[in-house]
GROMACS .gro file of C-alpha atoms in nm:
model
  378
    1UNK     CA    1   0.292  -3.109 -11.180
    2UNK     CA    2   0.372  -2.905 -10.904
    3UNK     CA    3   0.434  -2.560 -10.929
    4UNK     CA    4   0.483  -2.447 -10.566
    5UNK     CA    5   0.782  -2.372 -10.567
    6UNK     CA    6   0.742  -2.081 -10.840
    7UNK     CA    7   0.464  -1.884 -10.653
    8UNK     CA    8   0.675  -1.843 -10.373
    9UNK     CA    9   0.944  -1.729 -10.612
   10UNK     CA   10   0.675  -1.500 -10.792
   11UNK     CA   11   0.485  -1.405 -10.412
   12UNK     CA   12   0.929  -1.319 -10.285
   13UNK     CA   13   0.955  -1.114 -10.588
   14UNK     CA   14   0.661  -0.811 -10.446
   15UNK     CA   15   0.660  -0.592 -10.314
   16UNK     CA   16   0.977  -0.434 -10.288
   17UNK     CA   17   1.171  -0.570 -10.603
   18UNK     CA   18   0.795  -0.556 -10.843
   19UNK     CA   19   0.477  -0.449 -10.769
   20UNK     CA   20   0.312  -0.651 -10.871
   21UNK     CA   21   0.350  -0.933 -11.130
   22UNK     CA   22   0.085  -1.157 -11.330
   23UNK     CA   23   0.247  -1.501 -11.510
   24UNK     CA   24  -0.017  -1.826 -11.688
   25UNK     CA   25   0.079  -2.101 -11.826
   26UNK     CA   26  -0.104  -2.337 -12.095
   27UNK     CA   27  -0.056  -2.669 -12.218
   28UNK     CA   28  -0.194  -2.704 -12.545
   29UNK     CA   29  -0.513  -2.506 -12.523
   30UNK     CA   30  -0.589  -2.604 -12.135
   31UNK     CA   31  -0.448  -2.274 -11.871
   32UNK     CA   32  -0.224  -2.535 -11.621
   33UNK     CA   33  -0.133  -2.223 -11.411
   34UNK     CA   34  -0.228  -1.873 -11.316
   35UNK     CA   35  -0.029  -1.668 -11.033
   36UNK     CA   36  -0.069  -1.278 -10.944
   37UNK     CA   37   0.043  -1.118 -10.652
   38UNK     CA   38   0.111  -0.808 -10.528
   39UNK     CA   39  -0.063  -0.484 -10.647
   40UNK     CA   40  -0.182  -0.367 -10.966
   41UNK     CA   41  -0.396  -0.038 -11.004
   42UNK     CA   42  -0.418   0.247 -10.751
   43UNK     CA   43  -0.264  -0.037 -10.483
   44UNK     CA   44  -0.486  -0.314 -10.604
   45UNK     CA   45  -0.465  -0.638 -10.530
   46UNK     CA   46  -0.339  -0.760 -10.938
   47UNK     CA   47  -0.687  -0.890 -11.056
   48UNK     CA   48  -0.577  -1.035 -11.358
   49UNK     CA   49  -0.778  -0.837 -11.605
   50UNK     CA   50  -0.535  -0.552 -11.653
   51UNK     CA   51  -0.426  -0.367 -11.914
   52UNK     CA   52  -0.010  -0.324 -12.011
   53UNK     CA   53   0.236  -0.156 -12.272
   54UNK     CA   54   0.346  -0.445 -12.432
   55UNK     CA   55   0.748  -0.241 -12.532
   56UNK     CA   56   0.892  -0.460 -12.742
   57UNK     CA   57   0.675  -0.794 -12.628
   58UNK     CA   58   0.459  -0.615 -12.907
   59UNK     CA   59   0.752  -0.789 -13.132
   60UNK     CA   60   0.639  -1.138 -13.102
   61UNK     CA   61   0.360  -0.990 -13.271
   62UNK     CA   62   0.495  -0.778 -13.545
   63UNK     CA   63   0.739  -1.098 -13.624
   64UNK     CA   64   0.454  -1.294 -13.671
   65UNK     CA   65   0.304  -1.159 -13.948
   66UNK     CA   66   0.642  -1.085 -14.066
   67UNK     CA   67   0.589  -1.453 -14.121
   68UNK     CA   68   0.292  -1.443 -14.229
   69UNK     CA   69   0.378  -1.292 -14.550
   70UNK     CA   70   0.671  -1.474 -14.596
   71UNK     CA   71   0.460  -1.789 -14.629
   72UNK     CA   72   0.233  -1.588 -14.845
   73UNK     CA   73   0.506  -1.529 -15.099
   74UNK     CA   74   0.449  -1.143 -15.058
   75UNK     CA   75   0.828  -1.138 -15.077
   76UNK     CA   76   1.188  -1.367 -14.953
   77UNK     CA   77   1.427  -1.316 -14.658
   78UNK     CA   78   1.627  -1.177 -14.878
   79UNK     CA   79   1.391  -0.934 -15.060
   80UNK     CA   80   1.521  -0.578 -15.069
   81UNK     CA   81   1.395  -0.356 -14.822
   82UNK     CA   82   1.383  -0.089 -15.149
   83UNK     CA   83   1.095  -0.274 -15.311
   84UNK     CA   84   0.915  -0.159 -14.987
   85UNK     CA   85   0.999   0.146 -14.936
   86UNK     CA   86   1.182   0.314 -15.208
   87UNK     CA   87   1.416   0.577 -15.004
   88UNK     CA   88   1.610   0.243 -14.856
   89UNK     CA   89   1.775   0.213 -15.205
   90UNK     CA   90   2.057   0.466 -15.110
   91UNK     CA   91   2.173   0.404 -14.770
   92UNK     CA   92   2.480   0.523 -14.595
   93UNK     CA   93   2.685   0.440 -14.315
   94UNK     CA   94   2.890   0.587 -14.047
   95UNK     CA   95   3.213   0.502 -14.048
   96UNK     CA   96   3.411   0.677 -13.807
   97UNK     CA   97   3.407   1.007 -13.886
   98UNK     CA   98   3.363   0.993 -14.258
   99UNK     CA   99   2.939   0.910 -14.393
  100UNK     CA  100   2.946   0.655 -14.694
  101UNK     CA  101   2.726   0.430 -14.931
  102UNK     CA  102   2.612   0.134 -14.807
  103UNK     CA  103   2.825  -0.118 -14.911
  104UNK     CA  104   2.483  -0.435 -14.907
  105UNK     CA  105   2.175  -0.386 -14.962
  106UNK     CA  106   1.902  -0.437 -14.654
  107UNK     CA  107   1.683  -0.705 -14.647
  108UNK     CA  108   1.326  -0.767 -14.544
  109UNK     CA  109   1.588  -1.080 -14.347
  110UNK     CA  110   1.780  -0.835 -14.208
  111UNK     CA  111   1.507  -0.628 -14.035
  112UNK     CA  112   1.353  -0.958 -13.841
  113UNK     CA  113   1.664  -1.041 -13.732
  114UNK     CA  114   1.786  -0.721 -13.612
  115UNK     CA  115   2.051  -0.682 -13.860
  116UNK     CA  116   1.977  -0.428 -14.056
  117UNK     CA  117   2.210  -0.139 -13.932
  118UNK     CA  118   1.971   0.090 -13.736
  119UNK     CA  119   1.954   0.208 -13.453
  120UNK     CA  120   1.689   0.295 -13.100
  121UNK     CA  121   1.753   0.690 -13.158
  122UNK     CA  122   1.425   0.837 -13.038
  123UNK     CA  123   1.565   1.151 -13.076
  124UNK     CA  124   1.791   1.148 -13.334
  125UNK     CA  125   1.768   1.477 -13.579
  126UNK     CA  126   1.585   1.293 -13.865
  127UNK     CA  127   1.355   1.201 -13.645
  128UNK     CA  128   1.310   1.514 -13.474
  129UNK     CA  129   1.298   1.671 -13.817
  130UNK     CA  130   1.026   1.431 -13.933
  131UNK     CA  131   0.805   1.477 -13.631
  132UNK     CA  132   0.860   1.855 -13.647
  133UNK     CA  133   0.705   1.840 -14.017
  134UNK     CA  134   0.454   1.604 -14.022
  135UNK     CA  135   0.275   1.676 -13.681
  136UNK     CA  136   0.087   1.412 -13.477
  137UNK     CA  137  -0.070   1.286 -13.747
  138UNK     CA  138   0.265   1.157 -13.964
  139UNK     CA  139   0.228   0.763 -14.064
  140UNK     CA  140   0.403   0.533 -13.962
  141UNK     CA  141   0.482   0.505 -14.320
  142UNK     CA  142   0.573   0.915 -14.329
  143UNK     CA  143   0.812   0.815 -13.988
  144UNK     CA  144   0.985   0.511 -14.139
  145UNK     CA  145   1.098   0.749 -14.476
  146UNK     CA  146   1.245   0.967 -14.170
  147UNK     CA  147   1.470   0.672 -14.070
  148UNK     CA  148   1.653   0.634 -14.405
  149UNK     CA  149   1.837   0.994 -14.383
  150UNK     CA  150   1.967   0.868 -14.063
  151UNK     CA  151   2.324   0.656 -14.141
  152UNK     CA  152   2.367   0.370 -14.049
  153UNK     CA  153   2.564   0.177 -13.785
  154UNK     CA  154   2.672  -0.053 -14.041
  155UNK     CA  155   2.644  -0.202 -14.340
  156UNK     CA  156   2.311  -0.454 -14.297
  157UNK     CA  157   2.432  -0.801 -14.256
  158UNK     CA  158   2.744  -0.750 -14.063
  159UNK     CA  159   2.615  -0.732 -13.719
  160UNK     CA  160   2.294  -0.714 -13.475
  161UNK     CA  161   2.149  -0.442 -13.306
  162UNK     CA  162   1.844  -0.438 -13.142
  163UNK     CA  163   1.693  -0.101 -13.306
  164UNK     CA  164   1.400   0.030 -13.498
  165UNK     CA  165   1.420  -0.238 -13.756
  166UNK     CA  166   1.063  -0.384 -13.704
  167UNK     CA  167   0.898  -0.030 -13.705
  168UNK     CA  168   1.062  -0.047 -14.046
  169UNK     CA  169   0.915  -0.399 -14.082
  170UNK     CA  170   0.547  -0.288 -13.999
  171UNK     CA  171   0.577  -0.052 -14.255
  172UNK     CA  172   0.700  -0.238 -14.513
  173UNK     CA  173   0.347  -0.527 -14.363
  174UNK     CA  174   0.185  -0.219 -14.457
  175UNK     CA  175   0.269  -0.191 -14.817
  176UNK     CA  176   0.352  -0.536 -14.878
  177UNK     CA  177  -0.072  -0.587 -14.777
  178UNK     CA  178  -0.204  -0.260 -14.794
  179UNK     CA  179  -0.359  -0.234 -14.499
  180UNK     CA  180  -0.253   0.009 -14.197
  181UNK     CA  181  -0.027  -0.157 -13.958
  182UNK     CA  182  -0.291  -0.206 -13.728
  183UNK     CA  183  -0.555  -0.305 -13.924
  184UNK     CA  184  -0.332  -0.619 -14.016
  185UNK     CA  185  -0.265  -0.728 -13.713
  186UNK     CA  186  -0.601  -0.666 -13.652
  187UNK     CA  187  -0.736  -0.886 -13.923
  188UNK     CA  188  -0.480  -1.158 -13.881
  189UNK     CA  189  -0.389  -1.156 -13.603
  190UNK     CA  190  -0.639  -1.063 -13.343
  191UNK     CA  191  -0.920  -1.169 -13.519
  192UNK     CA  192  -0.892  -1.526 -13.583
  193UNK     CA  193  -0.709  -1.585 -13.282
  194UNK     CA  194  -1.001  -1.337 -13.077
  195UNK     CA  195  -0.808  -1.081 -12.868
  196UNK     CA  196  -1.061  -0.775 -12.806
  197UNK     CA  197  -0.806  -0.550 -12.559
  198UNK     CA  198  -0.506  -0.537 -12.809
  199UNK     CA  199  -0.482  -0.151 -12.983
  200UNK     CA  200  -0.191   0.105 -13.038
  201UNK     CA  201  -0.458   0.380 -13.041
  202UNK     CA  202  -0.537   0.322 -12.617
  203UNK     CA  203  -0.867   0.435 -12.484
  204UNK     CA  204  -0.969   0.657 -12.118
  205UNK     CA  205  -1.103   0.265 -12.065
  206UNK     CA  206  -0.787   0.118 -12.111
  207UNK     CA  207  -0.580   0.386 -11.965
  208UNK     CA  208  -0.901   0.317 -11.652
  209UNK     CA  209  -0.758  -0.065 -11.642
  210UNK     CA  210  -0.382   0.006 -11.671
  211UNK     CA  211  -0.150  -0.026 -11.317
  212UNK     CA  212   0.130   0.192 -11.257
  213UNK     CA  213   0.394   0.202 -11.380
  214UNK     CA  214   0.737   0.265 -11.209
  215UNK     CA  215   1.145   0.278 -11.282
  216UNK     CA  216   1.383   0.052 -11.126
  217UNK     CA  217   1.646   0.240 -10.922
  218UNK     CA  218   1.948   0.009 -10.961
  219UNK     CA  219   2.109   0.242 -10.682
  220UNK     CA  220   1.837   0.094 -10.448
  221UNK     CA  221   1.818  -0.238 -10.611
  222UNK     CA  222   1.427  -0.128 -10.580
  223UNK     CA  223   1.154   0.018 -10.791
  224UNK     CA  224   0.960   0.364 -10.783
  225UNK     CA  225   0.657   0.491 -10.903
  226UNK     CA  226   0.669   0.708 -11.180
  227UNK     CA  227   0.407   0.931 -11.344
  228UNK     CA  228   0.324   0.896 -11.689
  229UNK     CA  229   0.124   0.666 -11.886
  230UNK     CA  230   0.221   0.807 -12.249
  231UNK     CA  231   0.497   0.551 -12.444
  232UNK     CA  232   0.800   0.690 -12.622
  233UNK     CA  233   0.795   0.531 -12.850
  234UNK     CA  234   0.483   0.610 -13.000
  235UNK     CA  235   0.631   0.910 -13.251
  236UNK     CA  236   0.307   1.021 -13.340
  237UNK     CA  237  -0.017   1.054 -13.287
  238UNK     CA  238  -0.086   0.834 -13.556
  239UNK     CA  239   0.281   0.563 -13.572
  240UNK     CA  240   0.182   0.288 -13.520
  241UNK     CA  241   0.505   0.063 -13.418
  242UNK     CA  242   0.544  -0.221 -13.488
  243UNK     CA  243   0.843  -0.271 -13.220
  244UNK     CA  244   0.727  -0.169 -12.856
  245UNK     CA  245   0.339   0.043 -12.963
  246UNK     CA  246   0.077  -0.176 -12.818
  247UNK     CA  247  -0.076  -0.234 -12.531
  248UNK     CA  248  -0.352  -0.535 -12.438
  249UNK     CA  249  -0.403  -0.772 -12.161
  250UNK     CA  250  -0.197  -1.113 -12.034
  251UNK     CA  251  -0.540  -1.297 -12.095
  252UNK     CA  252  -0.501  -1.190 -12.484
  253UNK     CA  253  -0.194  -1.187 -12.487
  254UNK     CA  254  -0.121  -1.534 -12.412
  255UNK     CA  255  -0.361  -1.639 -12.738
  256UNK     CA  256  -0.087  -1.562 -12.950
  257UNK     CA  257   0.208  -1.774 -12.780
  258UNK     CA  258  -0.025  -2.059 -12.777
  259UNK     CA  259  -0.094  -2.038 -13.108
  260UNK     CA  260   0.229  -2.088 -13.190
  261UNK     CA  261   0.299  -2.377 -12.951
  262UNK     CA  262   0.005  -2.535 -13.110
  263UNK     CA  263   0.157  -2.541 -13.441
  264UNK     CA  264   0.027  -2.212 -13.492
  265UNK     CA  265  -0.390  -2.290 -13.495
  266UNK     CA  266  -0.539  -2.121 -13.201
  267UNK     CA  267  -0.800  -2.199 -12.906
  268UNK     CA  268  -1.037  -2.119 -13.181
  269UNK     CA  269  -0.938  -2.354 -13.427
  270UNK     CA  270  -0.826  -2.058 -13.678
  271UNK     CA  271  -0.471  -2.120 -13.809
  272UNK     CA  272  -0.233  -1.843 -13.852
  273UNK     CA  273   0.080  -1.953 -13.908
  274UNK     CA  274   0.186  -2.277 -14.104
  275UNK     CA  275   0.421  -2.519 -13.836
  276UNK     CA  276   0.737  -2.508 -14.072
  277UNK     CA  277   0.675  -2.132 -14.105
  278UNK     CA  278   0.668  -2.169 -13.727
  279UNK     CA  279   0.977  -2.364 -13.741
  280UNK     CA  280   1.163  -2.138 -13.953
  281UNK     CA  281   1.077  -1.834 -13.773
  282UNK     CA  282   1.289  -1.959 -13.412
  283UNK     CA  283   1.554  -2.127 -13.578
  284UNK     CA  284   1.861  -1.935 -13.546
  285UNK     CA  285   2.008  -1.687 -13.766
  286UNK     CA  286   2.312  -1.505 -13.617
  287UNK     CA  287   2.635  -1.575 -13.671
  288UNK     CA  288   2.982  -1.399 -13.648
  289UNK     CA  289   3.011  -1.112 -13.544
  290UNK     CA  290   2.611  -1.094 -13.530
  291UNK     CA  291   2.606  -1.356 -13.281
  292UNK     CA  292   2.893  -1.212 -12.994
  293UNK     CA  293   2.709  -0.872 -13.097
  294UNK     CA  294   2.357  -1.053 -12.930
  295UNK     CA  295   2.570  -1.250 -12.682
  296UNK     CA  296   2.655  -0.914 -12.508
  297UNK     CA  297   2.234  -0.839 -12.453
  298UNK     CA  298   2.325  -1.135 -12.221
  299UNK     CA  299   2.061  -1.406 -12.245
  300UNK     CA  300   2.229  -1.636 -12.146
  301UNK     CA  301   2.196  -1.961 -12.385
  302UNK     CA  302   2.022  -1.768 -12.641
  303UNK     CA  303   2.078  -1.619 -13.007
  304UNK     CA  304   1.820  -1.456 -13.267
  305UNK     CA  305   1.648  -1.595 -13.511
  306UNK     CA  306   1.255  -1.416 -13.713
  307UNK     CA  307   1.199  -1.197 -13.420
  308UNK     CA  308   1.171  -1.351 -13.124
  309UNK     CA  309   1.523  -1.515 -12.950
  310UNK     CA  310   1.551  -1.887 -12.963
  311UNK     CA  311   1.735  -2.151 -12.717
  312UNK     CA  312   2.043  -2.259 -12.858
  313UNK     CA  313   2.259  -2.418 -12.538
  314UNK     CA  314   2.069  -2.552 -12.271
  315UNK     CA  315   2.355  -2.661 -12.041
  316UNK     CA  316   2.238  -2.409 -11.795
  317UNK     CA  317   1.842  -2.379 -11.864
  318UNK     CA  318   1.554  -2.591 -11.794
  319UNK     CA  319   1.406  -2.547 -12.083
  320UNK     CA  320   1.458  -2.744 -12.386
  321UNK     CA  321   1.632  -2.646 -12.766
  322UNK     CA  322   1.448  -2.411 -12.994
  323UNK     CA  323   1.251  -2.301 -12.683
  324UNK     CA  324   1.195  -1.927 -12.844
  325UNK     CA  325   1.034  -1.574 -12.731
  326UNK     CA  326   1.061  -1.218 -12.625
  327UNK     CA  327   0.966  -0.992 -12.350
  328UNK     CA  328   0.982  -0.607 -12.240
  329UNK     CA  329   1.085  -0.283 -12.144
  330UNK     CA  330   0.843  -0.320 -11.883
  331UNK     CA  331   0.960  -0.683 -11.833
  332UNK     CA  332   0.697  -0.898 -11.995
  333UNK     CA  333   0.789  -1.179 -12.067
  334UNK     CA  334   0.722  -1.451 -12.335
  335UNK     CA  335   0.818  -1.826 -12.366
  336UNK     CA  336   0.718  -2.077 -12.646
  337UNK     CA  337   0.827  -2.455 -12.622
  338UNK     CA  338   0.634  -2.627 -12.967
  339UNK     CA  339   0.763  -2.935 -12.830
  340UNK     CA  340   0.571  -2.968 -12.575
  341UNK     CA  341   0.300  -2.752 -12.641
  342UNK     CA  342   0.340  -2.500 -12.391
  343UNK     CA  343   0.326  -2.155 -12.316
  344UNK     CA  344   0.353  -1.873 -12.096
  345UNK     CA  345   0.333  -1.518 -12.063
  346UNK     CA  346   0.465  -1.339 -11.762
  347UNK     CA  347   0.356  -0.994 -11.680
  348UNK     CA  348   0.516  -0.688 -11.526
  349UNK     CA  349   0.514  -0.271 -11.501
  350UNK     CA  350   0.862  -0.184 -11.435
  351UNK     CA  351   1.058   0.032 -11.686
  352UNK     CA  352   1.462  -0.049 -11.707
  353UNK     CA  353   1.415  -0.317 -11.413
  354UNK     CA  354   1.727  -0.469 -11.534
  355UNK     CA  355   1.701  -0.818 -11.266
  356UNK     CA  356   1.405  -0.889 -11.528
  357UNK     CA  357   1.606  -0.965 -11.789
  358UNK     CA  358   1.909  -1.173 -11.612
  359UNK     CA  359   1.716  -1.298 -11.283
  360UNK     CA  360   1.388  -1.291 -11.281
  361UNK     CA  361   1.322  -1.413 -11.605
  362UNK     CA  362   1.530  -1.728 -11.597
  363UNK     CA  363   1.419  -1.800 -11.282
  364UNK     CA  364   1.042  -1.782 -11.327
  365UNK     CA  365   1.162  -2.015 -11.682
  366UNK     CA  366   1.334  -2.289 -11.461
  367UNK     CA  367   1.079  -2.311 -11.222
  368UNK     CA  368   0.789  -2.420 -11.449
  369UNK     CA  369   0.993  -2.698 -11.591
  370UNK     CA  370   1.024  -2.815 -11.251
  371UNK     CA  371   0.713  -2.746 -11.146
  372UNK     CA  372   0.601  -2.923 -11.499
  373UNK     CA  373   0.821  -3.236 -11.403
  374UNK     CA  374   0.756  -3.296 -11.050
  375UNK     CA  375   0.674  -3.583 -10.966
  376UNK     CA  376   0.766  -3.754 -11.348
  377UNK     CA  377   1.063  -3.887 -11.225
  378UNK     CA  378   1.217  -3.670 -11.415
   0.00000   0.00000   0.00000
C-alpha cells in the first residue's frame, strides 16, 4: 500500500479551499491510514479529536436503525407510514395550482429511499406554525405530525426528492420501538459499537471541541468562517432529527461503517445487522423517473438504496459495484466496501461546498483504492 498521493491531495485542499480535513481508512478492524491537515478549533492544527456537526451523515445511522427494525419484523418496506403515524393516512399532493388527495400510500420504504414526496423547506408555513405552537419543547413526534399537513411534491413512490423523509423515519422508529430516537440509537447502535461522543443534544463540552464552521463562497472558490454553532435542522430543542441532527467525532463515527463493512459486527464483537440486511440496505431501489431525479444530484455512477448511495456503474470510479455510504452538508463523506471489508470516513466543516461532492469525494475515493492496490500489480 502507498497512500502518499492521497496525503498530498488532502494537503493541497488546505488552507485555501478547506481549512481543515481528517480522513481515516480501516480494513477489517485495523486502521490502515489516518491523515489530518489544516486547522480546526481556534486556528489550531486538526488533532483528530474534533466534534463535528454531522448533518446528513446522520442519515447512515437512521438507515441502519430503520434496517434493524425491519430485520426484527417491526414493519416491511411496504408497511404504510400511517400504521405508526396516523396523520399520514390522508396526505395531499400539490398538483400545479391545485391540491388533491394522494393517489398512493406513503410506505416505510418510500421514507428510506427518499420517495415519500416530502421536501426540505424548513421554513414552510406548516412547520413554522407547529414551532410557534409547541415552543422549544416540541418533540420529534409532534413536529413530524405537522409535516403531514403540508401537501406533498408528488405521489409517494413516483419520484425521488432529497427531503425530510428520514426525519419522519426517526418518528416511525420511535413509535415502533417505544423509545425516543436518541435513546434508540444509544441502546441499539452507539452502545453496542462503543460510540461515546455522539448526541443530538450537544453541550458546552461538545462545542469546546468543535472546529469553526465555514461557508463556501463560489464566486471566490474559497470558504469564509461563519460565527454560528446552531444547526437549522434542529427544529426545536427537543427535536431529534433523523436526517441531520447528530454531532460526533471521526473516531466514533467510523465505528458504524466499520461494522457495516464487516458483516454487521463491530470491533466490540457486537452485531448490529445481519449480512443479508446490509445487502438489502445497499441494493439500488430507484428506477424510471426516480432514478433520473437522483442522477440530477450529480453523484456520478451511483443510485440510491435504503438510505445510502450505492455504486451501480463504476466505469469512471475505482471502487467496486455495491460500494455505499453518504455525505453531509458540511462535506463529510462515508464509504463502505463490504467485499474488501473496507471503511472510510472523511471530515470537513464547510457548508454548501459544491466541489466537495463532485470533486473532493470522488478524488479521495479513487486515491484510496489506488493506494491500497499500489504494488499489488493491479
